[in-house]
PDB file of C-alpha atoms in Angstrom:
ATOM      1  CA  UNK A   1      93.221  89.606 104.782  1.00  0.00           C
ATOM      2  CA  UNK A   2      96.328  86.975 104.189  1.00  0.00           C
ATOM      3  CA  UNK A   3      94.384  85.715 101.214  1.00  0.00           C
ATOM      4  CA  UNK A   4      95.337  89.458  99.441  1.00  0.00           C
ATOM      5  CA  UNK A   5      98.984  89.728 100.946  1.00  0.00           C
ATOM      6  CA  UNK A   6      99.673  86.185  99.806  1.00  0.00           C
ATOM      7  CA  UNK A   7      98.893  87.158  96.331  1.00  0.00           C
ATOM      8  CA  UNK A   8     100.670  90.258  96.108  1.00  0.00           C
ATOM      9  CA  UNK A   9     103.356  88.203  97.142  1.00  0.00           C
ATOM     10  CA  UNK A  10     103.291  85.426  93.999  1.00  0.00           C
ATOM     11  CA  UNK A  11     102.435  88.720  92.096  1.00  0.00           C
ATOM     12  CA  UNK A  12     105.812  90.336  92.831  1.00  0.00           C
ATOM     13  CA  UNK A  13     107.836  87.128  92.268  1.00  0.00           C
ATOM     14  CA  UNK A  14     105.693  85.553  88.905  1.00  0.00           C
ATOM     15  CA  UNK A  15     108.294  85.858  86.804  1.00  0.00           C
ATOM     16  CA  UNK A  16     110.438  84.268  89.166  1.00  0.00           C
ATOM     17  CA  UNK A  17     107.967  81.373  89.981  1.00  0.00           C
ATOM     18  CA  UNK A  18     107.133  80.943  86.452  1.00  0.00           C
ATOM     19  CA  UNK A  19     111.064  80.905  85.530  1.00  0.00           C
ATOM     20  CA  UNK A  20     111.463  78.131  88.020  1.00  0.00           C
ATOM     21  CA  UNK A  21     108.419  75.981  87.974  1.00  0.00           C
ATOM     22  CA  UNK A  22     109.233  75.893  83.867  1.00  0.00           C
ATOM     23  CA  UNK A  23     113.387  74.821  84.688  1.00  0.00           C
ATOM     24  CA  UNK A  24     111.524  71.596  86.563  1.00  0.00           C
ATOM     25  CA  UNK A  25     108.372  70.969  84.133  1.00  0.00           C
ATOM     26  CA  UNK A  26     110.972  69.858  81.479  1.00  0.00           C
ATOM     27  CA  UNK A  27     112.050  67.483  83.972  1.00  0.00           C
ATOM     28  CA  UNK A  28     115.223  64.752  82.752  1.00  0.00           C
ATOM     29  CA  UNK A  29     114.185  65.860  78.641  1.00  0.00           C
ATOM     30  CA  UNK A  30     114.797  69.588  78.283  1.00  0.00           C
ATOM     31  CA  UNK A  31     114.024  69.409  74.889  1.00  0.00           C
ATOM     32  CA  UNK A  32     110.259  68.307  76.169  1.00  0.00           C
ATOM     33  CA  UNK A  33     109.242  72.421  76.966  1.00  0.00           C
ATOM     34  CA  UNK A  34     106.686  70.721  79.443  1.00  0.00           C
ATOM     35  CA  UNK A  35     104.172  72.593  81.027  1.00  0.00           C
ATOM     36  CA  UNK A  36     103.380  70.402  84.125  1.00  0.00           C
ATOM     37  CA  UNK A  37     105.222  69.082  86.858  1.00  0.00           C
ATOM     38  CA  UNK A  38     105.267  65.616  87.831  1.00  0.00           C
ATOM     39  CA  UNK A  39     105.530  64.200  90.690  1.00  0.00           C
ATOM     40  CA  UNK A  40     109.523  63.413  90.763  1.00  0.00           C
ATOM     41  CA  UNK A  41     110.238  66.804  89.210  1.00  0.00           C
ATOM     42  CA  UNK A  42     108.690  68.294  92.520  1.00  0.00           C
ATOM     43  CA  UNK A  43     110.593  65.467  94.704  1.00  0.00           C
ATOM     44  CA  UNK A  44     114.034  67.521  93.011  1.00  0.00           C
ATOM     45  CA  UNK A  45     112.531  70.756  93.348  1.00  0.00           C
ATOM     46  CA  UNK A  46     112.201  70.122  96.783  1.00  0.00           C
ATOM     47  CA  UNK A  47     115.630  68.779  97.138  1.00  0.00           C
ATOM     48  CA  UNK A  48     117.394  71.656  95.690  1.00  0.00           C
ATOM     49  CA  UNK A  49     115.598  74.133  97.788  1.00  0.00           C
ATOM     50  CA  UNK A  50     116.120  72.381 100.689  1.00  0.00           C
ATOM     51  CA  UNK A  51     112.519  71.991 101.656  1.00  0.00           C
ATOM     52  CA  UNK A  52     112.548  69.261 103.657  1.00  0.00           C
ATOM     53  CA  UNK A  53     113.213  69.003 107.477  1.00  0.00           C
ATOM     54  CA  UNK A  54     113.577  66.266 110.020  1.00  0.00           C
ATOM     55  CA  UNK A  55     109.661  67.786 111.218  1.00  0.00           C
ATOM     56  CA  UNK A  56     108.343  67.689 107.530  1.00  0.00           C
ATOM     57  CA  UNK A  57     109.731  65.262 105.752  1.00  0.00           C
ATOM     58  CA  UNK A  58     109.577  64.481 101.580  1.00  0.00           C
ATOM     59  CA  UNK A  59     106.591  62.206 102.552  1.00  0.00           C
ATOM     60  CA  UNK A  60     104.400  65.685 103.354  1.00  0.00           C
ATOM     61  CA  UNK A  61     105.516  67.032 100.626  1.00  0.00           C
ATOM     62  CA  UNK A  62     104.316  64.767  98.072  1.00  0.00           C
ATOM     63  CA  UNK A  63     101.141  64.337  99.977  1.00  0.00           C
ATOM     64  CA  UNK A  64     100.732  68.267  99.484  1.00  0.00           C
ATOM     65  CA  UNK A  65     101.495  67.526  95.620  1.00  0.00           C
ATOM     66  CA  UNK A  66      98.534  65.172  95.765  1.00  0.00           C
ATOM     67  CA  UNK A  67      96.848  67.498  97.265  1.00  0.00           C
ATOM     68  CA  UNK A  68      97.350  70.283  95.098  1.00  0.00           C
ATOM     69  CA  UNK A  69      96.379  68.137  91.928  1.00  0.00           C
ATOM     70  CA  UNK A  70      92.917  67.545  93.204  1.00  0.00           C
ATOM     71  CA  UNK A  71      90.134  69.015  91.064  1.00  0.00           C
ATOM     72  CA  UNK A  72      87.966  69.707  93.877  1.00  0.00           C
ATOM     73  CA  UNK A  73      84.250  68.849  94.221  1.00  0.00           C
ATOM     74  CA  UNK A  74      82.027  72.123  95.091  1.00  0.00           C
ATOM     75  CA  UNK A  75      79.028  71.774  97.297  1.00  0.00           C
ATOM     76  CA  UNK A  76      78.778  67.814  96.290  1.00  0.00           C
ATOM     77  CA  UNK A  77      78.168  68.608  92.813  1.00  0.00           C
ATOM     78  CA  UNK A  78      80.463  66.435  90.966  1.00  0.00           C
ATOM     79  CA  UNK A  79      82.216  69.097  89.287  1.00  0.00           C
ATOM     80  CA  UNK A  80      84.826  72.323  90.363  1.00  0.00           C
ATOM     81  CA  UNK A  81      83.890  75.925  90.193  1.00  0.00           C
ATOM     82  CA  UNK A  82      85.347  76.498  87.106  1.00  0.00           C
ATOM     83  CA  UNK A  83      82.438  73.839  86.081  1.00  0.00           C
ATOM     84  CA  UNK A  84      85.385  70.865  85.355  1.00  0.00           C
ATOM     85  CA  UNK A  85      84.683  67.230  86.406  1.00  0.00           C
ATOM     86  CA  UNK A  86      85.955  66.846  90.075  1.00  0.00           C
ATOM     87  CA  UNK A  87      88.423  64.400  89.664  1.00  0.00           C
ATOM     88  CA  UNK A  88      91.439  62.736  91.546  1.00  0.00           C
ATOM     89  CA  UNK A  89      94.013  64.930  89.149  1.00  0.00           C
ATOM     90  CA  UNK A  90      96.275  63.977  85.751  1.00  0.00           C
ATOM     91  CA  UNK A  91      99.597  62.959  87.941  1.00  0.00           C
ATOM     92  CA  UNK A  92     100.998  66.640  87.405  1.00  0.00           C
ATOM     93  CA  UNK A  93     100.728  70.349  88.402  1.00  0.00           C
ATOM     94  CA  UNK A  94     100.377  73.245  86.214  1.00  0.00           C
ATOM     95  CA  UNK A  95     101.474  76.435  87.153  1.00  0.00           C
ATOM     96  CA  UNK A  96      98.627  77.447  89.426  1.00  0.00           C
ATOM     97  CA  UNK A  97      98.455  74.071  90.934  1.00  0.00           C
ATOM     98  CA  UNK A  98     102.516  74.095  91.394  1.00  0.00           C
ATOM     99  CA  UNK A  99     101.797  77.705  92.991  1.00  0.00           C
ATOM    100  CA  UNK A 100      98.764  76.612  95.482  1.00  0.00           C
ATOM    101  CA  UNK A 101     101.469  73.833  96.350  1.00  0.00           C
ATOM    102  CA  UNK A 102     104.006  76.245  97.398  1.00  0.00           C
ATOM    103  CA  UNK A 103     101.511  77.648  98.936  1.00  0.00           C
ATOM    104  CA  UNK A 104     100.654  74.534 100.790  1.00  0.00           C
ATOM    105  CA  UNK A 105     103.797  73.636 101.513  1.00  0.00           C
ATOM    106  CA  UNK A 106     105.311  77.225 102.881  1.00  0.00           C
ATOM    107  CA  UNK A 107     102.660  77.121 105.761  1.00  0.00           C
ATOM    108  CA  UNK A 108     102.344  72.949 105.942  1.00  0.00           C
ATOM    109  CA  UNK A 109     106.422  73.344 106.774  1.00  0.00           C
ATOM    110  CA  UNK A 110     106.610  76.101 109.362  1.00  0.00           C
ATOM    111  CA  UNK A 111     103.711  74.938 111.036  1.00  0.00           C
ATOM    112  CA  UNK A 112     104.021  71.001 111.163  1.00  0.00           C
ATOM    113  CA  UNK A 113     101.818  69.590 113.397  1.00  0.00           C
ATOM    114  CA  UNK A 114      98.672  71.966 112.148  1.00  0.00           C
ATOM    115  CA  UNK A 115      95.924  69.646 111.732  1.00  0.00           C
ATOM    116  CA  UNK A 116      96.946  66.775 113.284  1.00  0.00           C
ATOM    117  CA  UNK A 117      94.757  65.959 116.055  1.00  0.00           C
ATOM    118  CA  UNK A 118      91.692  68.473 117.502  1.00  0.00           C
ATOM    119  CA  UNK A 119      93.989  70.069 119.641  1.00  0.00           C
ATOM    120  CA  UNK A 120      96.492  71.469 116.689  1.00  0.00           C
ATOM    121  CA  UNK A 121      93.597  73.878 115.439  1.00  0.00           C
ATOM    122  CA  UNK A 122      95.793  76.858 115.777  1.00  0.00           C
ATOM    123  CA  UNK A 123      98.957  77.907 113.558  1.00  0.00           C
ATOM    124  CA  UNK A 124     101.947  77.162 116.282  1.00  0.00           C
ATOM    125  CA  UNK A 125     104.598  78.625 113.831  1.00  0.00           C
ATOM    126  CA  UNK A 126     104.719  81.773 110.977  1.00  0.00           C
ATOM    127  CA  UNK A 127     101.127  82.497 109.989  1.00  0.00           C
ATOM    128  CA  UNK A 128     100.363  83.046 106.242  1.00  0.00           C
ATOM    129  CA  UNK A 129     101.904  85.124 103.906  1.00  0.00           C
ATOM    130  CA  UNK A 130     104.597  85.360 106.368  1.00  0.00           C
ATOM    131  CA  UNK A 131     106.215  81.561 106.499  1.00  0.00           C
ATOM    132  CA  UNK A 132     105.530  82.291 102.152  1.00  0.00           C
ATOM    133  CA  UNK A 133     107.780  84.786 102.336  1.00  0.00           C
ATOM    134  CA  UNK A 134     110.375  83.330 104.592  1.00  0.00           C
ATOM    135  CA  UNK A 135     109.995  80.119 102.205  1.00  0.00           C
ATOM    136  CA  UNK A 136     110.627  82.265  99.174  1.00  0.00           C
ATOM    137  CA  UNK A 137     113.291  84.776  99.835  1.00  0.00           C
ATOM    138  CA  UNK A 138     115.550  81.153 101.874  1.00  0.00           C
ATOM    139  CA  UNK A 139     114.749  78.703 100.284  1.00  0.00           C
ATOM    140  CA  UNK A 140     113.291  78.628  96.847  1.00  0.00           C
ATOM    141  CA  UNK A 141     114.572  82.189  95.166  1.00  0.00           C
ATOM    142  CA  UNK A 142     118.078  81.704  96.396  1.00  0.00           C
ATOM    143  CA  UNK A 143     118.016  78.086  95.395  1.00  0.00           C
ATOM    144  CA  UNK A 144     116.012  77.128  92.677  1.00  0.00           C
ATOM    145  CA  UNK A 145     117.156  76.505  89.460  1.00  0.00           C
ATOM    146  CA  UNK A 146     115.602  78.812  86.567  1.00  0.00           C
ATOM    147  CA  UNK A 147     114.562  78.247  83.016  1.00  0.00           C
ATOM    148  CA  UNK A 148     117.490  79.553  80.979  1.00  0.00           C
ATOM    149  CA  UNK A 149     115.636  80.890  77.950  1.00  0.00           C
ATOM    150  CA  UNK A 150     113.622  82.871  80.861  1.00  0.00           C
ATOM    151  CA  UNK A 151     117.214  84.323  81.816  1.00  0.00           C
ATOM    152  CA  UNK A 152     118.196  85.261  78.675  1.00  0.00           C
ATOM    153  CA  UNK A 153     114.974  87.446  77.549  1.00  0.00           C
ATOM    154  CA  UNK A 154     115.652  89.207  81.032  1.00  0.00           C
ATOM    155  CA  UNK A 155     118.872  90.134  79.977  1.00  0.00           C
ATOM    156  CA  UNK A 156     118.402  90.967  76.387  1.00  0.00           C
ATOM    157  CA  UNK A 157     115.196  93.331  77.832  1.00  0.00           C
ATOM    158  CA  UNK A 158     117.096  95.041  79.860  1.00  0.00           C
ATOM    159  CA  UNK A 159     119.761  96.234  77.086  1.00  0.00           C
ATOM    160  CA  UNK A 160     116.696  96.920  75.281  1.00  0.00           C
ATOM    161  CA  UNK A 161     115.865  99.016  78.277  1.00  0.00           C
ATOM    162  CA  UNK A 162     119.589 100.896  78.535  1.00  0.00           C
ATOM    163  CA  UNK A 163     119.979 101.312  75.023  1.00  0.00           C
ATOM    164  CA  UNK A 164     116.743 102.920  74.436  1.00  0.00           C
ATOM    165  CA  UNK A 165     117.711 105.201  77.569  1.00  0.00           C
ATOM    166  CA  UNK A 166     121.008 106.332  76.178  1.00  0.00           C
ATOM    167  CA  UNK A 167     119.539 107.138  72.878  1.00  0.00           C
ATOM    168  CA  UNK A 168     120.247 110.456  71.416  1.00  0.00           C
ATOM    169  CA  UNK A 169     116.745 111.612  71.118  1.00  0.00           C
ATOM    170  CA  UNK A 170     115.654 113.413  68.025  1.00  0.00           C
ATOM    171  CA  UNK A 171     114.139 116.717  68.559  1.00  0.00           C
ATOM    172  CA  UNK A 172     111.413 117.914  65.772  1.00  0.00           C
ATOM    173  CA  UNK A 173     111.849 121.452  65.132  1.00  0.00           C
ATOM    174  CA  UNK A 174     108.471 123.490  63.756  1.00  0.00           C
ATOM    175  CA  UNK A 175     108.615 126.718  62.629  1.00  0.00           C
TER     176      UNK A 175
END
């Protein structure tokens, strides 16, 4: 069901997501090439997209970053389904977590008061993958700062791409 759109939807914009979430991994030292996000980086990610509103505020947000950083606990067992220690979390997302927290945050935003008391059981705003794709395509994708090495292999693949196109092509001739 919305579990299947949502992916399709962080499948068609990877490269994108990836692009972005590795612009904010490096954080203040670019020189870094991190591969997780803290905590602040996240705060500025947020900033620059805008993500914050007067009904969910930066103070949701980094709750959904804690959130996201979790290594949950399956069934009581003390450890996740991948079979790692459930834990609290390192202080920083990787790409999937940094994706589950858009994720998060895309449906925690258009639908603020979800889960607030017993009476906010239902989605009052955009239902999954819908508010991700409003979040995406007006907030994050036309906002977001990319990785610029990212940018650069785009454009040097797609002269790859033209010139290969344009080629004269050689035709073998048999007798």
């Amino acid at each position: 069901a919305w579990e299947a759109e949502v992916f399709e939807l962080v499948k068609a914009n990877y490269g994108e997501l990836m692009s972005i979430f590795m612009q904010y991994a490096k954080g203040e030292d670019a020189t870094a090439g991190g591969a997780t996000m803290a905590q602040e980086e996240l705060t500025v990610f947020s900033v620059d997209c805008g993500l914050e509103t007067p009904e969910f505020p930066m103070t949701k947000i980094i709750t959904i970053f804690e959130r996201a950083d979790v290594v949950d606990d399956v069934g009581g067992s003390g450890k996740s389904k991948s079979g790692q220690k459930a834990s609290k979390g390192d202080g920083a997302l990787e790409l999937h977590e940094f994706l589950e927290a858009l994720i998060m945050i895309a449906f925690a935003r258009a639908n603020p008061k979800y889960g607030e008391s017993e009476e906010a059981t239902e989605p009052e705003g955009e239902p999954l993958p819908t508010c991700l794709a409003s979040l995406l395509t007006k907030q994050v994708l036309v906002n977001a700062k990319r990785d610029a090495m990212a940018e650069q292999l785009k454009i040097v693949q797609k002269v790859r791409q033209y010139s290969r196109a344009k080629r004269p092509r050689r035709h073998s001739r048999f007798p």
